[in-house]
């Protein structure tokens, strides 16, 4: 939508979104001992094969934090 200069949504509701690679998010590291469900090990198994293995860990189309 941004590339086509279309109006962007005003907001959205997400639950545990992957907005950036886990290794690069300071807030994750600061609180990683508090989250029993989404541990670093679990997240690396979920997101690494899908995103970072392609070599595009900073791609704004994959991670909105960089968009």
mmCIF file of N, CA, C and O in Angstrom:
data_model
loop_
_atom_site.group_PDB
_atom_site.id
_atom_site.type_symbol
_atom_site.label_atom_id
_atom_site.label_comp_id
_atom_site.label_asym_id
_atom_site.label_seq_id
_atom_site.Cartn_x
_atom_site.Cartn_y
_atom_site.Cartn_z
ATOM 1 N N UNK A 1 0.831 -1.186 0.000
ATOM 2 C CA UNK A 1 0.000 0.000 0.000
ATOM 3 C C UNK A 1 0.878 1.252 0.000
ATOM 4 O O UNK A 1 0.568 2.217 -0.687
ATOM 5 N N UNK A 2 1.951 1.215 0.780
ATOM 6 C CA UNK A 2 2.844 2.365 0.854
ATOM 7 C C UNK A 2 3.512 2.612 -0.495
ATOM 8 O O UNK A 2 3.605 3.742 -0.953
ATOM 9 N N UNK A 3 3.947 1.538 -1.156
ATOM 10 C CA UNK A 3 4.590 1.666 -2.464
ATOM 11 C C UNK A 3 3.648 2.246 -3.513
ATOM 12 O O UNK A 3 4.069 2.964 -4.414
ATOM 13 N N UNK A 4 2.370 1.933 -3.379
ATOM 14 C CA UNK A 4 1.371 2.417 -4.332
ATOM 15 C C UNK A 4 0.767 3.752 -3.936
ATOM 16 O O UNK A 4 -0.144 4.239 -4.575
ATOM 17 N N UNK A 5 1.275 4.331 -2.843
ATOM 18 C CA UNK A 5 0.796 5.625 -2.340
ATOM 19 C C UNK A 5 -0.684 5.591 -1.965
ATOM 20 O O UNK A 5 -1.402 6.560 -2.104
ATOM 21 N N UNK A 6 -1.142 4.430 -1.493
ATOM 22 C CA UNK A 6 -2.515 4.281 -1.034
ATOM 23 C C UNK A 6 -2.593 4.650 0.440
ATOM 24 O O UNK A 6 -1.592 4.570 1.159
ATOM 25 N N UNK A 7 -3.760 5.046 0.926
ATOM 26 C CA UNK A 7 -3.889 5.360 2.349
ATOM 27 C C UNK A 7 -3.581 4.119 3.198
ATOM 28 O O UNK A 7 -4.019 3.016 2.872
ATOM 29 N N UNK A 8 -2.830 4.320 4.242
ATOM 30 C CA UNK A 8 -2.472 3.220 5.126
ATOM 31 C C UNK A 8 -3.516 3.058 6.221
ATOM 32 O O UNK A 8 -4.203 4.013 6.570
ATOM 33 N N UNK A 9 -3.656 1.865 6.761
ATOM 34 C CA UNK A 9 -4.602 1.665 7.866
ATOM 35 C C UNK A 9 -4.232 2.561 9.045
ATOM 36 O O UNK A 9 -3.060 2.867 9.260
ATOM 37 N N UNK A 10 -5.194 2.949 9.804
ATOM 38 C CA UNK A 10 -4.953 3.807 10.973
ATOM 39 C C UNK A 10 -4.347 3.020 12.110
ATOM 40 O O UNK A 10 -3.731 3.582 13.007
ATOM 41 N N UNK A 11 -4.544 1.734 12.100
ATOM 42 C CA UNK A 11 -4.005 0.902 13.166
ATOM 43 C C UNK A 11 -4.416 -0.538 12.962
ATOM 44 O O UNK A 11 -5.110 -0.877 12.011
ATOM 45 N N UNK A 12 -3.963 -1.376 13.865
ATOM 46 C CA UNK A 12 -4.340 -2.783 13.829
ATOM 47 C C UNK A 12 -4.139 -3.373 15.219
ATOM 48 O O UNK A 12 -3.458 -2.796 16.064
ATOM 49 N N UNK A 13 -4.751 -4.502 15.442
ATOM 50 C CA UNK A 13 -4.590 -5.215 16.702
ATOM 51 C C UNK A 13 -3.829 -6.495 16.393
ATOM 52 O O UNK A 13 -4.210 -7.242 15.488
ATOM 53 N N UNK A 14 -2.743 -6.716 17.102
ATOM 54 C CA UNK A 14 -1.941 -7.917 16.877
ATOM 55 C C UNK A 14 -1.650 -8.606 18.208
ATOM 56 O O UNK A 14 -1.677 -7.980 19.260
ATOM 57 N N UNK A 15 -1.352 -9.863 18.125
ATOM 58 C CA UNK A 15 -0.946 -10.638 19.292
ATOM 59 C C UNK A 15 0.404 -11.254 18.968
ATOM 60 O O UNK A 15 0.501 -12.086 18.080
ATOM 61 N N UNK A 16 1.422 -10.816 19.668
ATOM 62 C CA UNK A 16 2.788 -11.301 19.466
ATOM 63 C C UNK A 16 3.224 -11.183 18.009
ATOM 64 O O UNK A 16 3.607 -12.163 17.383
ATOM 65 N N UNK A 17 3.183 -9.998 17.445
ATOM 66 C CA UNK A 17 3.586 -9.845 16.051
ATOM 67 C C UNK A 17 5.101 -9.953 15.896
ATOM 68 O O UNK A 17 5.859 -9.633 16.803
ATOM 69 N N UNK A 18 5.529 -10.398 14.739
ATOM 70 C CA UNK A 18 6.957 -10.411 14.415
ATOM 71 C C UNK A 18 7.246 -9.132 13.641
ATOM 72 O O UNK A 18 7.128 -9.077 12.426
ATOM 73 N N UNK A 19 7.560 -8.069 14.348
ATOM 74 C CA UNK A 19 7.804 -6.784 13.692
ATOM 75 C C UNK A 19 9.266 -6.586 13.335
ATOM 76 O O UNK A 19 9.597 -5.711 12.567
ATOM 77 N N UNK A 20 10.143 -7.411 13.903
ATOM 78 C CA UNK A 20 11.577 -7.346 13.618
ATOM 79 C C UNK A 20 12.196 -8.668 14.054
ATOM 80 O O UNK A 20 11.621 -9.389 14.866
ATOM 81 N N UNK A 21 13.376 -8.998 13.514
ATOM 82 C CA UNK A 21 14.038 -10.223 13.964
ATOM 83 C C UNK A 21 14.290 -10.169 15.470
ATOM 84 O O UNK A 21 14.697 -9.137 15.997
ATOM 85 N N UNK A 22 14.030 -11.257 16.163
ATOM 86 C CA UNK A 22 14.135 -11.298 17.619
ATOM 87 C C UNK A 22 15.500 -10.840 18.105
ATOM 88 O O UNK A 22 15.610 -10.114 19.089
ATOM 89 N N UNK A 23 16.552 -11.236 17.434
ATOM 90 C CA UNK A 23 17.906 -10.905 17.889
ATOM 91 C C UNK A 23 18.174 -9.405 17.895
ATOM 92 O O UNK A 23 19.055 -8.930 18.600
ATOM 93 N N UNK A 24 17.396 -8.639 17.130
ATOM 94 C CA UNK A 24 17.664 -7.205 17.023
ATOM 95 C C UNK A 24 16.757 -6.341 17.904
ATOM 96 O O UNK A 24 16.903 -5.129 17.921
ATOM 97 N N UNK A 25 15.849 -6.953 18.630
ATOM 98 C CA UNK A 25 14.878 -6.191 19.414
ATOM 99 C C UNK A 25 15.313 -6.138 20.876
ATOM 100 O O UNK A 25 15.274 -7.129 21.596
ATOM 101 N N UNK A 26 15.735 -4.968 21.316
ATOM 102 C CA UNK A 26 16.229 -4.788 22.683
ATOM 103 C C UNK A 26 15.164 -5.103 23.722
ATOM 104 O O UNK A 26 15.449 -5.700 24.761
ATOM 105 N N UNK A 27 13.914 -4.723 23.447
ATOM 106 C CA UNK A 27 12.854 -4.964 24.428
ATOM 107 C C UNK A 27 12.620 -6.453 24.658
ATOM 108 O O UNK A 27 12.259 -6.874 25.747
ATOM 109 N N UNK A 28 12.825 -7.272 23.639
ATOM 110 C CA UNK A 28 12.682 -8.710 23.819
ATOM 111 C C UNK A 28 13.741 -9.230 24.785
ATOM 112 O O UNK A 28 13.454 -9.983 25.707
ATOM 113 N N UNK A 29 14.976 -8.814 24.576
ATOM 114 C CA UNK A 29 16.066 -9.282 25.436
ATOM 115 C C UNK A 29 15.899 -8.797 26.876
ATOM 116 O O UNK A 29 16.244 -9.521 27.811
ATOM 117 N N UNK A 30 15.349 -7.625 27.042
ATOM 118 C CA UNK A 30 15.159 -7.087 28.388
ATOM 119 C C UNK A 30 14.088 -7.847 29.161
ATOM 120 O O UNK A 30 14.109 -7.864 30.389
ATOM 121 N N UNK A 31 13.164 -8.500 28.449
ATOM 122 C CA UNK A 31 12.041 -9.175 29.106
ATOM 123 C C UNK A 31 11.969 -10.668 28.793
ATOM 124 O O UNK A 31 10.989 -11.327 29.104
ATOM 125 N N UNK A 32 12.987 -11.211 28.147
ATOM 126 C CA UNK A 32 12.878 -12.591 27.684
ATOM 127 C C UNK A 32 12.690 -13.605 28.807
ATOM 128 O O UNK A 32 12.092 -14.654 28.595
ATOM 129 N N UNK A 33 13.137 -13.306 30.013
ATOM 130 C CA UNK A 33 12.948 -14.241 31.121
ATOM 131 C C UNK A 33 11.517 -14.205 31.681
ATOM 132 O O UNK A 33 11.136 -15.062 32.462
ATOM 133 N N UNK A 34 10.711 -13.233 31.259
ATOM 134 C CA UNK A 34 9.332 -13.110 31.743
ATOM 135 C C UNK A 34 8.319 -13.848 30.878
ATOM 136 O O UNK A 34 7.240 -14.183 31.344
ATOM 137 N N UNK A 35 8.643 -14.075 29.624
ATOM 138 C CA UNK A 35 7.703 -14.704 28.701
ATOM 139 C C UNK A 35 7.976 -16.200 28.648
ATOM 140 O O UNK A 35 8.975 -16.638 28.090
ATOM 141 N N UNK A 36 7.100 -16.970 29.233
ATOM 142 C CA UNK A 36 7.286 -18.415 29.290
ATOM 143 C C UNK A 36 6.869 -19.123 28.005
ATOM 144 O O UNK A 36 7.294 -20.236 27.735
ATOM 145 N N UNK A 37 6.037 -18.470 27.209
ATOM 146 C CA UNK A 37 5.538 -19.102 25.991
ATOM 147 C C UNK A 37 6.436 -18.833 24.780
ATOM 148 O O UNK A 37 6.762 -19.738 24.031
ATOM 149 N N UNK A 38 6.813 -17.569 24.590
ATOM 150 C CA UNK A 38 7.605 -17.201 23.429
ATOM 151 C C UNK A 38 9.061 -17.006 23.837
ATOM 152 O O UNK A 38 9.559 -15.887 23.929
ATOM 153 N N UNK A 39 9.749 -18.109 24.055
ATOM 154 C CA UNK A 39 11.158 -18.047 24.437
ATOM 155 C C UNK A 39 12.011 -17.803 23.197
ATOM 156 O O UNK A 39 11.549 -17.966 22.066
ATOM 157 N N UNK A 40 13.249 -17.437 23.406
ATOM 158 C CA UNK A 40 14.163 -17.201 22.289
ATOM 159 C C UNK A 40 14.293 -18.460 21.431
ATOM 160 O O UNK A 40 14.304 -18.389 20.207
ATOM 161 N N UNK A 41 14.362 -19.611 22.076
ATOM 162 C CA UNK A 41 14.485 -20.870 21.347
ATOM 163 C C UNK A 41 13.259 -21.133 20.476
ATOM 164 O O UNK A 41 13.381 -21.487 19.304
ATOM 165 N N UNK A 42 12.077 -20.945 21.036
ATOM 166 C CA UNK A 42 10.832 -21.166 20.285
ATOM 167 C C UNK A 42 10.731 -20.192 19.120
ATOM 168 O O UNK A 42 10.423 -20.579 17.993
ATOM 169 N N UNK A 43 10.991 -18.920 19.378
ATOM 170 C CA UNK A 43 10.887 -17.926 18.310
ATOM 171 C C UNK A 43 11.886 -18.169 17.196
ATOM 172 O O UNK A 43 11.588 -17.958 16.025
ATOM 173 N N UNK A 44 13.082 -18.623 17.539
ATOM 174 C CA UNK A 44 14.076 -18.877 16.495
ATOM 175 C C UNK A 44 13.629 -20.027 15.597
ATOM 176 O O UNK A 44 13.929 -20.042 14.410
ATOM 177 N N UNK A 45 12.894 -20.972 16.143
ATOM 178 C CA UNK A 45 12.380 -22.082 15.334
ATOM 179 C C UNK A 45 11.207 -21.655 14.462
ATOM 180 O O UNK A 45 11.000 -22.184 13.382
ATOM 181 N N UNK A 46 10.434 -20.700 14.945
ATOM 182 C CA UNK A 46 9.273 -20.221 14.187
ATOM 183 C C UNK A 46 9.688 -19.254 13.084
ATOM 184 O O UNK A 46 9.315 -19.411 11.930
ATOM 185 N N UNK A 47 10.456 -18.227 13.450
ATOM 186 C CA UNK A 47 10.721 -17.142 12.514
ATOM 187 C C UNK A 47 11.987 -17.298 11.684
ATOM 188 O O UNK A 47 12.027 -16.869 10.545
ATOM 189 N N UNK A 48 13.010 -17.895 12.201
ATOM 190 C CA UNK A 48 14.250 -17.997 11.437
ATOM 191 C C UNK A 48 14.076 -18.734 10.112
ATOM 192 O O UNK A 48 14.498 -18.237 9.083
ATOM 193 N N UNK A 49 13.458 -19.902 10.111
ATOM 194 C CA UNK A 49 13.296 -20.574 8.813
ATOM 195 C C UNK A 49 12.435 -19.779 7.838
ATOM 196 O O UNK A 49 12.669 -19.782 6.646
ATOM 197 N N UNK A 50 11.448 -19.066 8.364
ATOM 198 C CA UNK A 50 10.528 -18.340 7.488
ATOM 199 C C UNK A 50 11.103 -17.038 6.966
ATOM 200 O O UNK A 50 10.805 -16.620 5.861
ATOM 201 N N UNK A 51 11.937 -16.356 7.774
ATOM 202 C CA UNK A 51 12.384 -15.026 7.395
ATOM 203 C C UNK A 51 13.889 -14.888 7.247
ATOM 204 O O UNK A 51 14.381 -14.545 6.199
ATOM 205 N N UNK A 52 14.620 -15.117 8.300
ATOM 206 C CA UNK A 52 16.033 -14.776 8.280
ATOM 207 C C UNK A 52 16.881 -15.703 7.428
ATOM 208 O O UNK A 52 17.946 -15.327 6.998
ATOM 209 N N UNK A 53 16.423 -16.916 7.160
ATOM 210 C CA UNK A 53 17.226 -17.812 6.335
ATOM 211 C C UNK A 53 17.317 -17.305 4.896
ATOM 212 O O UNK A 53 18.185 -17.712 4.147
ATOM 213 N N UNK A 54 16.433 -16.404 4.524
ATOM 214 C CA UNK A 54 16.474 -15.837 3.179
ATOM 215 C C UNK A 54 17.517 -14.733 3.066
ATOM 216 O O UNK A 54 17.765 -14.227 1.991
ATOM 217 N N UNK A 55 18.103 -14.348 4.200
ATOM 218 C CA UNK A 55 19.103 -13.299 4.183
ATOM 219 C C UNK A 55 18.517 -11.903 4.150
ATOM 220 O O UNK A 55 19.202 -10.949 3.860
ATOM 221 N N UNK A 56 17.230 -11.780 4.427
ATOM 222 C CA UNK A 56 16.568 -10.476 4.365
ATOM 223 C C UNK A 56 15.974 -10.108 5.721
ATOM 224 O O UNK A 56 14.806 -9.757 5.825
ATOM 225 N N UNK A 57 16.783 -10.168 6.773
ATOM 226 C CA UNK A 57 16.307 -9.892 8.110
ATOM 227 C C UNK A 57 15.884 -8.456 8.346
ATOM 228 O O UNK A 57 15.203 -8.159 9.314
ATOM 229 N N UNK A 58 16.266 -7.529 7.448
ATOM 230 C CA UNK A 58 15.866 -6.129 7.604
ATOM 231 C C UNK A 58 14.898 -5.691 6.506
ATOM 232 O O UNK A 58 14.688 -4.517 6.284
ATOM 233 N N UNK A 59 14.281 -6.637 5.845
ATOM 234 C CA UNK A 59 13.353 -6.346 4.761
ATOM 235 C C UNK A 59 12.063 -5.743 5.329
ATOM 236 O O UNK A 59 11.383 -6.369 6.126
ATOM 237 N N UNK A 60 11.685 -4.530 4.915
ATOM 238 C CA UNK A 60 10.473 -3.897 5.449
ATOM 239 C C UNK A 60 9.182 -4.616 5.058
ATOM 240 O O UNK A 60 8.158 -4.437 5.695
ATOM 241 N N UNK A 61 9.223 -5.442 4.035
ATOM 242 C CA UNK A 61 8.037 -6.203 3.672
ATOM 243 C C UNK A 61 7.822 -7.389 4.613
ATOM 244 O O UNK A 61 6.716 -7.872 4.767
ATOM 245 N N UNK A 62 8.886 -7.833 5.248
ATOM 246 C CA UNK A 62 8.783 -8.923 6.220
ATOM 247 C C UNK A 62 8.615 -8.422 7.631
ATOM 248 O O UNK A 62 7.906 -9.004 8.429
ATOM 249 N N UNK A 63 9.306 -7.321 7.962
ATOM 250 C CA UNK A 63 9.299 -6.784 9.317
ATOM 251 C C UNK A 63 8.881 -5.309 9.297
ATOM 252 O O UNK A 63 9.656 -4.445 8.894
ATOM 253 N N UNK A 64 7.660 -4.999 9.708
ATOM 254 C CA UNK A 64 7.146 -3.629 9.665
ATOM 255 C C UNK A 64 8.004 -2.609 10.425
ATOM 256 O O UNK A 64 7.997 -1.439 10.088
ATOM 257 N N UNK A 65 8.757 -3.061 11.402
ATOM 258 C CA UNK A 65 9.609 -2.138 12.153
ATOM 259 C C UNK A 65 10.570 -1.400 11.223
ATOM 260 O O UNK A 65 10.921 -0.245 11.471
ATOM 261 N N UNK A 66 10.964 -2.031 10.143
ATOM 262 C CA UNK A 66 11.899 -1.415 9.207
ATOM 263 C C UNK A 66 11.210 -0.681 8.065
ATOM 264 O O UNK A 66 11.851 -0.142 7.184
ATOM 265 N N UNK A 67 9.885 -0.703 8.065
ATOM 266 C CA UNK A 67 9.144 -0.061 6.983
ATOM 267 C C UNK A 67 8.836 1.366 7.294
ATOM 268 O O UNK A 67 8.353 2.124 6.525
#
